[in-house]
Short mmCIF file of C-alpha atoms in Angstrom, two decimals:
data_model
loop_
_atom_site.label_atom_id
_atom_site.label_comp_id
_atom_site.label_asym_id
_atom_site.label_seq_id
_atom_site.Cartn_x
_atom_site.Cartn_y
_atom_site.Cartn_z
CA UNK A 1 0.00 0.00 0.00
CA UNK A 2 1.52 3.39 -0.98
CA UNK A 3 2.33 5.82 1.81
CA UNK A 4 -0.07 8.60 2.77
CA UNK A 5 1.16 12.03 1.68
CA UNK A 6 0.70 14.70 4.32
CA UNK A 7 1.32 18.34 5.10
CA UNK A 8 1.76 19.16 8.78
CA UNK A 9 0.81 22.74 9.64
CA UNK A 10 2.08 23.38 13.14
CA UNK A 11 3.23 25.79 15.85
CA UNK A 12 5.91 23.81 17.75
CA UNK A 13 5.26 23.81 21.11
CA UNK A 14 5.60 20.71 23.13
CA UNK A 15 2.82 18.45 21.88
CA UNK A 16 3.49 19.69 18.33
CA UNK A 17 7.06 18.41 18.61
CA UNK A 18 5.75 15.08 19.89
CA UNK A 19 3.40 14.97 16.89
CA UNK A 20 6.26 15.69 14.48
CA UNK A 21 8.43 13.03 16.11
CA UNK A 22 5.59 10.54 15.77
CA UNK A 23 5.23 11.32 12.07
CA UNK A 24 8.96 11.28 11.34
CA UNK A 25 9.42 7.97 13.18
CA UNK A 26 6.84 6.24 11.00
CA UNK A 27 7.70 3.50 8.53
CA UNK A 28 8.45 4.76 5.05
CA UNK A 29 5.48 2.75 3.78
CA UNK A 30 3.14 4.62 6.11
CA UNK A 31 3.66 8.29 5.37
CA UNK A 32 5.42 10.79 3.14
CA UNK A 33 5.74 14.16 4.87
CA UNK A 34 5.90 16.61 2.00
CA UNK A 35 5.78 19.85 3.96
CA UNK A 36 6.04 21.17 7.50
CA UNK A 37 4.45 24.62 7.44
CA UNK A 38 4.92 26.81 10.49
CA UNK A 39 2.55 29.33 12.02
CA UNK A 40 2.40 31.51 15.11
CA UNK A 41 0.38 29.98 17.92
CA UNK A 42 1.92 28.48 21.01
CA UNK A 43 4.76 30.98 20.50
CA UNK A 44 5.95 33.47 17.88
CA UNK A 45 6.54 31.88 14.48
CA UNK A 46 10.32 32.53 14.49
CA UNK A 47 10.58 30.61 17.76
CA UNK A 48 8.54 27.84 16.16
CA UNK A 49 11.14 27.71 13.41
CA UNK A 50 13.98 27.47 15.90
CA UNK A 51 12.24 24.58 17.62
CA UNK A 52 11.66 22.75 14.34
CA UNK A 53 15.29 23.18 13.30
CA UNK A 54 16.43 22.07 16.74
CA UNK A 55 14.35 18.93 16.32
CA UNK A 56 16.08 18.07 13.05
CA UNK A 57 19.45 18.82 14.64
CA UNK A 58 18.69 16.42 17.49
CA UNK A 59 17.36 13.74 15.15
CA UNK A 60 20.54 13.82 13.09
CA UNK A 61 22.58 13.39 16.26
CA UNK A 62 20.21 10.68 17.50
CA UNK A 63 20.45 8.62 14.33
CA UNK A 64 24.25 8.85 14.42
CA UNK A 65 24.22 7.79 18.09
CA UNK A 66 22.00 4.82 17.30
CA UNK A 67 24.32 3.70 14.51
CA UNK A 68 27.27 3.88 16.88
CA UNK A 69 25.33 1.81 19.43
CA UNK A 70 24.49 -0.81 16.85
CA UNK A 71 20.80 0.08 17.07
CA UNK A 72 18.21 0.54 14.35
CA UNK A 73 18.32 4.18 13.28
CA UNK A 74 14.54 4.44 13.17
CA UNK A 75 12.84 7.51 11.65
CA UNK A 76 12.33 5.81 8.31
CA UNK A 77 9.87 8.45 7.12
CA UNK A 78 12.51 11.12 7.64
CA UNK A 79 15.29 9.17 5.98
CA UNK A 80 13.13 8.22 3.00
CA UNK A 81 11.75 11.67 2.18
CA UNK A 82 13.11 15.01 3.35
CA UNK A 83 10.23 17.39 4.13
CA UNK A 84 10.21 20.99 3.03
CA UNK A 85 10.07 23.42 5.97
CA UNK A 86 8.39 26.80 5.38
CA UNK A 87 7.67 29.77 7.66
CA UNK A 88 4.15 31.14 7.67
CA UNK A 89 1.83 33.51 9.46
CA UNK A 90 3.11 35.78 12.20
CA UNK A 91 -0.32 37.08 13.25
CA UNK A 92 -3.99 36.08 13.09
CA UNK A 93 -6.21 37.38 10.30
CA UNK A 94 -8.14 39.51 12.77
CA UNK A 95 -8.26 40.28 16.49
CA UNK A 96 -5.49 40.44 19.05
CA UNK A 97 -2.78 37.79 18.98
CA UNK A 98 -2.69 35.33 21.86
CA UNK A 99 0.16 32.90 22.53
CA UNK A 100 0.30 29.81 24.77
CA UNK A 101 3.74 30.48 26.22
CA UNK A 102 2.17 30.33 29.69
CA UNK A 103 2.12 26.55 29.17
CA UNK A 104 4.91 25.86 26.69
CA UNK A 105 7.43 28.39 28.00
CA UNK A 106 8.56 31.53 26.23
CA UNK A 107 10.63 29.55 23.73
CA UNK A 108 7.92 26.91 23.31
CA UNK A 109 9.95 24.09 24.85
CA UNK A 110 10.10 24.97 28.52
CA UNK A 111 13.18 27.20 28.26
CA UNK A 112 15.32 24.45 26.77
CA UNK A 113 17.41 26.76 24.61
CA UNK A 114 18.69 28.52 27.73
CA UNK A 115 18.88 25.52 30.06
CA UNK A 116 20.38 23.11 27.50
CA UNK A 117 22.23 25.29 24.95
CA UNK A 118 24.35 22.34 23.79
CA UNK A 119 21.16 20.84 22.32
CA UNK A 120 20.33 23.92 20.23
CA UNK A 121 22.05 24.50 16.87
CA UNK A 122 23.83 27.77 16.25
CA UNK A 123 21.72 30.23 14.30
CA UNK A 124 23.75 30.15 11.10
CA UNK A 125 20.79 28.32 9.50
CA UNK A 126 18.54 31.39 9.60
CA UNK A 127 19.61 32.65 6.16
CA UNK A 128 18.18 29.48 4.64
CA UNK A 129 14.66 30.87 5.22
CA UNK A 130 15.44 34.52 4.43
CA UNK A 131 14.03 35.52 1.00
CA UNK A 132 16.59 38.33 0.77
CA UNK A 133 19.62 36.09 1.42
CA UNK A 134 21.66 34.39 -1.29
CA UNK A 135 21.16 30.66 -1.65
CA UNK A 136 23.90 28.30 -0.53
CA UNK A 137 24.37 24.81 -1.81
CA UNK A 138 23.36 22.17 0.68
CA UNK A 139 26.83 20.70 0.83
CA UNK A 140 28.39 24.03 1.81
CA UNK A 141 26.32 24.51 4.94
CA UNK A 142 28.63 24.11 7.96
CA UNK A 143 27.94 21.13 10.19
CA UNK A 144 29.83 21.75 13.48
CA UNK A 145 27.18 22.71 16.01
CA UNK A 146 24.74 23.55 13.25
CA UNK A 147 22.18 21.77 11.13
CA UNK A 148 23.66 20.23 8.00
CA UNK A 149 20.37 20.09 6.08
CA UNK A 150 20.63 16.37 5.59
CA UNK A 151 17.11 15.96 6.92
CA UNK A 152 14.98 18.84 5.57
CA UNK A 153 14.65 21.25 2.65
CA UNK A 154 14.38 24.93 3.66
CA UNK A 155 11.99 27.19 1.77
CA UNK A 156 12.22 30.93 1.32
CA UNK A 157 8.57 31.13 0.26
CA UNK A 158 5.65 31.77 2.65
CA UNK A 159 4.07 28.63 4.04
CA UNK A 160 0.68 29.19 2.39
CA UNK A 161 2.37 29.29 -1.01
CA UNK A 162 4.17 26.04 -0.26
CA UNK A 163 0.85 24.44 0.75
CA UNK A 164 -0.60 25.37 -2.63
CA UNK A 165 2.54 24.12 -4.43
CA UNK A 166 2.31 20.70 -2.81
CA UNK A 167 -1.39 20.40 -3.59
CA UNK A 168 -0.83 21.48 -7.21
CA UNK A 169 2.07 19.07 -7.79
CA UNK A 170 0.20 16.01 -6.50
CA UNK A 171 -2.90 14.32 -7.85
CA UNK A 172 -6.18 15.57 -6.37
CA UNK A 173 -7.37 13.77 -3.22
CA UNK A 174 -3.91 12.38 -2.40
CA UNK A 175 -2.57 14.88 0.18
CA UNK A 176 -3.97 15.19 3.69
CA UNK A 177 -3.35 18.42 5.60
CA UNK A 178 -2.85 17.83 9.33
CA UNK A 179 -3.37 21.20 11.02
CA UNK A 180 -2.42 21.27 14.70
CA UNK A 181 -2.09 25.03 15.23
CA UNK A 182 -4.17 28.10 14.35
CA UNK A 183 -5.53 27.77 10.80
CA UNK A 184 -4.08 31.04 9.47
CA UNK A 185 -1.77 29.47 6.86
CA UNK A 186 -4.63 27.35 5.56
CA UNK A 187 -6.98 30.33 5.34
CA UNK A 188 -4.37 32.31 3.40
CA UNK A 189 -3.84 29.41 0.99
CA UNK A 190 -7.57 28.86 0.49
CA UNK A 191 -8.11 32.57 -0.18
CA UNK A 192 -5.25 32.83 -2.65
CA UNK A 193 -6.39 29.83 -4.74
CA UNK A 194 -9.55 28.09 -3.53
CA UNK A 195 -9.66 25.47 -6.27
CA UNK A 196 -6.08 24.35 -5.71
CA UNK A 197 -6.74 24.19 -1.97
CA UNK A 198 -9.78 21.99 -2.62
CA UNK A 199 -7.46 19.38 -4.15
CA UNK A 200 -6.66 18.28 -0.57
CA UNK A 201 -7.92 14.83 0.37
CA UNK A 202 -9.03 16.17 3.72
CA UNK A 203 -8.04 18.65 6.39
CA UNK A 204 -7.50 17.09 9.82
CA UNK A 205 -7.83 19.77 12.49
CA UNK A 206 -6.87 19.73 16.15
CA UNK A 207 -9.20 22.36 17.43
CA UNK A 208 -12.39 23.33 19.18
CA UNK A 209 -14.41 22.13 22.15
CA UNK A 210 -17.94 20.99 21.39
CA UNK A 211 -19.47 19.29 24.42
CA UNK A 212 -16.92 20.25 27.05
CA UNK A 213 -15.23 23.43 28.37
CA UNK A 214 -12.48 25.20 26.47
CA UNK A 215 -8.90 25.41 27.66
CA UNK A 216 -8.23 29.15 27.28
CA UNK A 217 -11.72 30.48 28.03
CA UNK A 218 -14.79 28.68 29.39
CA UNK A 219 -15.82 27.91 25.79
CA UNK A 220 -12.71 28.48 23.67
CA UNK A 221 -10.03 25.93 22.74
CA UNK A 222 -6.66 27.53 22.02
CA UNK A 223 -6.27 26.90 18.27
CA UNK A 224 -9.81 27.99 17.47
CA UNK A 225 -9.45 31.02 19.74
CA UNK A 226 -6.02 32.07 18.41
CA UNK A 227 -7.43 32.70 14.93
CA UNK A 228 -11.18 32.26 15.00
CA UNK A 229 -11.59 34.01 11.63
CA UNK A 230 -9.22 31.56 9.94
CA UNK A 231 -11.01 28.58 11.45
CA UNK A 232 -14.40 29.94 10.40
CA UNK A 233 -13.16 30.43 6.82
CA UNK A 234 -11.81 26.89 6.55
CA UNK A 235 -14.98 25.43 8.05
CA UNK A 236 -17.04 27.44 5.55
CA UNK A 237 -15.47 25.52 2.66
CA UNK A 238 -17.37 22.44 3.84
CA UNK A 239 -20.67 24.18 3.10
CA UNK A 240 -22.58 23.83 -0.18
CA UNK A 241 -22.85 27.62 0.03
CA UNK A 242 -19.74 28.94 1.83
CA UNK A 243 -21.01 32.51 1.91
CA UNK A 244 -23.70 31.46 4.39
CA UNK A 245 -21.17 30.73 7.16
CA UNK A 246 -18.26 33.05 6.35
CA UNK A 247 -17.39 35.44 9.20
CA UNK A 248 -18.11 39.15 8.73
CA UNK A 249 -15.45 41.02 6.79
CA UNK A 250 -13.20 43.34 8.77
CA UNK A 251 -10.63 45.82 7.52
CA UNK A 252 -7.93 43.12 7.38
CA UNK A 253 -10.09 40.11 6.47
CA UNK A 254 -9.68 38.13 3.28
CA UNK A 255 -12.24 38.45 0.48
CA UNK A 256 -15.20 36.08 0.14
CA UNK A 257 -14.82 32.87 -1.84
CA UNK A 258 -16.10 32.66 -5.42
CA UNK A 259 -19.81 31.93 -5.70
CA UNK A 260 -19.23 28.68 -7.55
CA UNK A 261 -16.66 26.17 -6.29
CA UNK A 262 -16.04 22.74 -7.77
CA UNK A 263 -16.53 20.79 -4.55
CA UNK A 264 -16.81 20.97 -0.78
CA UNK A 265 -13.80 20.56 1.46
CA UNK A 266 -13.62 17.58 3.81
CA UNK A 267 -12.75 18.81 7.31
CA UNK A 268 -12.32 16.31 10.12
CA UNK A 269 -11.92 17.91 13.55
CA UNK A 270 -10.39 16.46 16.70
CA UNK A 271 -11.73 18.73 19.45
CA UNK A 272 -10.78 18.60 23.12
CA UNK A 273 -13.69 16.19 23.54
CA UNK A 274 -11.53 13.42 22.05
CA UNK A 275 -7.93 14.64 22.37
CA UNK A 276 -8.09 15.04 26.14
CA UNK A 277 -8.80 11.32 26.38
CA UNK A 278 -5.33 10.59 24.98
CA UNK A 279 -2.37 11.26 27.26
CA UNK A 280 0.98 10.19 28.63
CA UNK A 281 1.75 10.01 32.35
CA UNK A 282 4.99 11.08 33.98
CA UNK A 283 5.69 7.60 35.34
CA UNK A 284 4.99 6.04 31.98
CA UNK A 285 7.29 8.51 30.25
CA UNK A 286 10.12 8.02 32.74
CA UNK A 287 9.96 4.23 32.50
CA UNK A 288 10.18 4.30 28.69
CA UNK A 289 12.84 6.99 28.29
CA UNK A 290 15.21 6.51 31.25
CA UNK A 291 17.10 3.56 29.69
CA UNK A 292 17.90 5.68 26.63
CA UNK A 293 18.77 8.67 28.78
CA UNK A 294 21.26 6.60 30.79
CA UNK A 295 22.91 5.34 27.60
CA UNK A 296 23.43 8.86 26.24
CA UNK A 297 20.63 9.26 23.69
CA UNK A 298 20.56 12.89 22.47
CA UNK A 299 16.84 12.59 21.72
CA UNK A 300 16.08 11.24 25.19
CA UNK A 301 17.98 14.14 26.79
CA UNK A 302 16.20 16.70 24.63
CA UNK A 303 12.69 15.33 25.07
CA UNK A 304 13.19 14.75 28.80
CA UNK A 305 14.17 18.39 29.26
CA UNK A 306 10.96 19.85 27.88
CA UNK A 307 8.74 17.06 29.21
CA UNK A 308 10.02 17.78 32.74
CA UNK A 309 8.75 21.32 32.26
CA UNK A 310 5.44 20.02 30.87
CA UNK A 311 4.65 17.73 33.76
CA UNK A 312 5.55 20.48 36.26
CA UNK A 313 3.19 22.87 34.46
CA UNK A 314 0.43 20.27 34.42
CA UNK A 315 0.79 19.90 38.20
CA UNK A 316 0.61 23.67 38.63
CA UNK A 317 -2.49 24.11 36.49
CA UNK A 318 -4.40 20.97 37.48
CA UNK A 319 -4.81 20.28 41.21
CA UNK A 320 -4.65 16.56 41.94
CA UNK A 321 -2.84 15.80 38.69
CA UNK A 322 0.57 15.20 40.22
CA UNK A 323 3.46 12.81 40.81
CA UNK A 324 3.87 9.86 38.47
CA UNK A 325 0.15 10.12 37.71
CA UNK A 326 0.53 13.64 36.25
CA UNK A 327 -0.74 13.35 32.69
CA UNK A 328 -0.02 15.44 29.61
CA UNK A 329 -2.77 15.43 26.98
CA UNK A 330 -1.47 14.46 23.54
CA UNK A 331 -3.74 16.73 21.49
CA UNK A 332 -1.64 17.11 18.35
CA UNK A 333 -0.13 13.60 18.16
CA UNK A 334 -3.66 12.12 18.01
CA UNK A 335 -4.24 13.91 14.70
CA UNK A 336 -0.98 12.62 13.25
CA UNK A 337 -1.81 9.10 14.40
CA UNK A 338 -5.16 9.35 12.62
CA UNK A 339 -3.38 10.38 9.42
CA UNK A 340 -1.15 7.31 9.71
CA UNK A 341 -3.95 4.88 10.55
CA UNK A 342 -7.09 6.35 9.00
CA UNK A 343 -8.12 2.96 7.63
CA UNK A 344 -8.53 1.58 11.16
CA UNK A 345 -12.24 0.96 11.76
CA UNK A 346 -11.79 2.11 15.36
CA UNK A 347 -11.78 5.74 14.24
CA UNK A 348 -15.37 6.94 14.25
CA UNK A 349 -17.00 10.34 13.85
CA UNK A 350 -19.93 11.41 15.98
CA UNK A 351 -23.28 9.85 15.17
CA UNK A 352 -24.49 13.27 14.04
CA UNK A 353 -21.63 13.84 11.58
CA UNK A 354 -21.39 15.68 9.33
CA UNK A 355 -22.41 18.48 11.69
CA UNK A 356 -23.09 22.15 11.13
CA UNK A 357 -20.37 23.43 13.48
CA UNK A 358 -19.47 27.11 13.22
CA UNK A 359 -16.76 29.13 14.96
CA UNK A 360 -17.73 32.31 16.79
CA UNK A 361 -15.48 35.19 15.72
CA UNK A 362 -16.71 38.49 17.15
CA UNK A 363 -18.29 37.87 20.56
CA UNK A 364 -16.76 39.50 23.64
CA UNK A 365 -16.81 36.26 25.65
CA UNK A 366 -17.30 33.46 23.13
CA UNK A 367 -14.45 33.95 20.62
CA UNK A 368 -13.41 30.59 19.21
CA UNK A 369 -16.47 28.79 20.53
CA UNK A 370 -17.87 25.89 18.51
CA UNK A 371 -21.52 26.76 17.90
CA UNK A 372 -23.89 23.85 17.35
CA UNK A 373 -27.65 24.12 16.86
CA UNK A 374 -29.11 21.99 19.65
CA UNK A 375 -32.73 22.87 18.89
CA UNK A 376 -35.08 20.15 17.73
CA UNK A 377 -36.44 22.05 14.73
CA UNK A 378 -37.60 21.07 11.25
CA UNK A 379 -35.49 22.07 8.28
CA UNK A 380 -36.78 24.80 5.94
CA UNK A 381 -36.47 25.15 2.18
CA UNK A 382 -36.06 28.93 1.77
CA UNK A 383 -33.08 30.01 -0.32
CA UNK A 384 -32.22 32.98 1.87
CA UNK A 385 -32.50 33.93 5.53
CA UNK A 386 -36.06 34.08 6.84
CA UNK A 387 -37.57 35.51 10.04
CA UNK A 388 -37.84 31.96 11.37
CA UNK A 389 -34.25 31.01 10.52
CA UNK A 390 -31.73 33.65 11.55
CA UNK A 391 -28.30 32.57 10.37
CA UNK A 392 -29.63 29.86 8.02
CA UNK A 393 -29.22 27.19 10.66
CA UNK A 394 -32.33 25.33 9.51
CA UNK A 395 -31.73 25.60 5.78
CA UNK A 396 -30.83 22.22 4.31
CA UNK A 397 -28.76 23.85 1.56
CA UNK A 398 -26.65 25.96 3.91
CA UNK A 399 -24.43 25.46 6.94
CA UNK A 400 -21.12 23.68 7.41
CA UNK A 401 -20.52 19.93 7.08
CA UNK A 402 -17.90 19.01 9.70
CA UNK A 403 -16.81 15.48 10.59
CA UNK A 404 -16.31 15.55 14.36
CA UNK A 405 -14.21 12.61 15.52
CA UNK A 406 -15.64 10.93 18.59
CA UNK A 407 -14.07 7.46 18.95
CA UNK A 408 -10.46 6.30 18.77
CA UNK A 409 -8.88 2.84 18.59
CA UNK A 410 -5.96 3.86 20.84
CA UNK A 411 -7.52 5.87 23.64
CA UNK A 412 -6.40 3.45 26.36
CA UNK A 413 -2.74 3.14 25.35
CA UNK A 414 -1.84 6.01 23.05
CA UNK A 415 0.99 7.31 25.26
CA UNK A 416 2.60 3.88 25.16
CA UNK A 417 2.26 3.72 21.37
CA UNK A 418 3.85 7.14 20.89
CA UNK A 419 6.84 6.38 23.13
CA UNK A 420 7.40 3.01 21.48
CA UNK A 421 7.30 4.60 18.04
CA UNK A 422 9.74 7.38 18.88
CA UNK A 423 12.15 5.46 21.11
CA UNK A 424 11.59 1.87 19.99
CA UNK A 425 14.84 1.15 18.24
#
């Protein structure tokens, strides 16, 4: 069976890095990571880039260490196909920017660049992503304490342009976009060329909270809150009539979509309702990683450093969630695991799917909220809004069509699976 082609749109942070490690550690037959597109979110986008480059730096060192130890190198997906890395949005489409550095640390990885500087590459790689800098041949990039580019292809183009390039260069319905940060890059790509964007097989989104509280406000999940306008625009592409659910246009908003589009986008969301049921506990993590840490694994040292910060933060924020039982939710890795194992019958959407789920964009208190019509009302046939149907919620030809994932085949042991994949060599 040919590998699944994916784009990972991300804002590395801690669980984003775990998601990337899970993808890169896959078998080459499972996945082909064509692009890692970076956005602001957990931290500023330039810090996201530093974290992504640091990850590649550590993985190169890890694979060399494993060879020297006579171990399987692992990370077949990375060795088989070098992903392009592109820098994207610095700010949301509208509204004030919010970051999640209160959880991830100011650098996104619990202060690792200051506490463990020997694990961070020197910043001589920055010119590789600078559109104004001259190109250098891959072989001329210094290796010392830097990244040698053996494991990724840097892009000088904005991430949303790279998303469109990948979709245009592959056959329609063959590339899945896994979006685990704010959806700004995707909204920019969809606005620039809607028909090319619609070539995606599906968009897998970590975002939203439907039947449970949010994690940054009582109703708002972080990714949906961080750029609610972008999320609303991507969700609107699932509608037979996208104009019926597009958010109101502000001074900086993107234009409406064309009236006629060739198809509807498939959007599959993984809200907090399902992702919070997938976690890894401190004791579980320590048991799996300590043997590698004691033997000198660069990856074990790196991951242990930011996971120590994570578990401490979890204890601080969640009373009673402490000691070896302290558990970190694996929000973003769940989405990657779905992309790798979508054929597993254990993945199931809600019984109501596809659902008309819309993202609130302008409310004082409800920004980023997933709005669902919970009324037991008959559908109406009017073409436009009527006095009995404000917002076209009851119109069968309008509204979004979102697949909300509700059941997982790995809920009970996902932390174990992730650790085995990343460290099982």
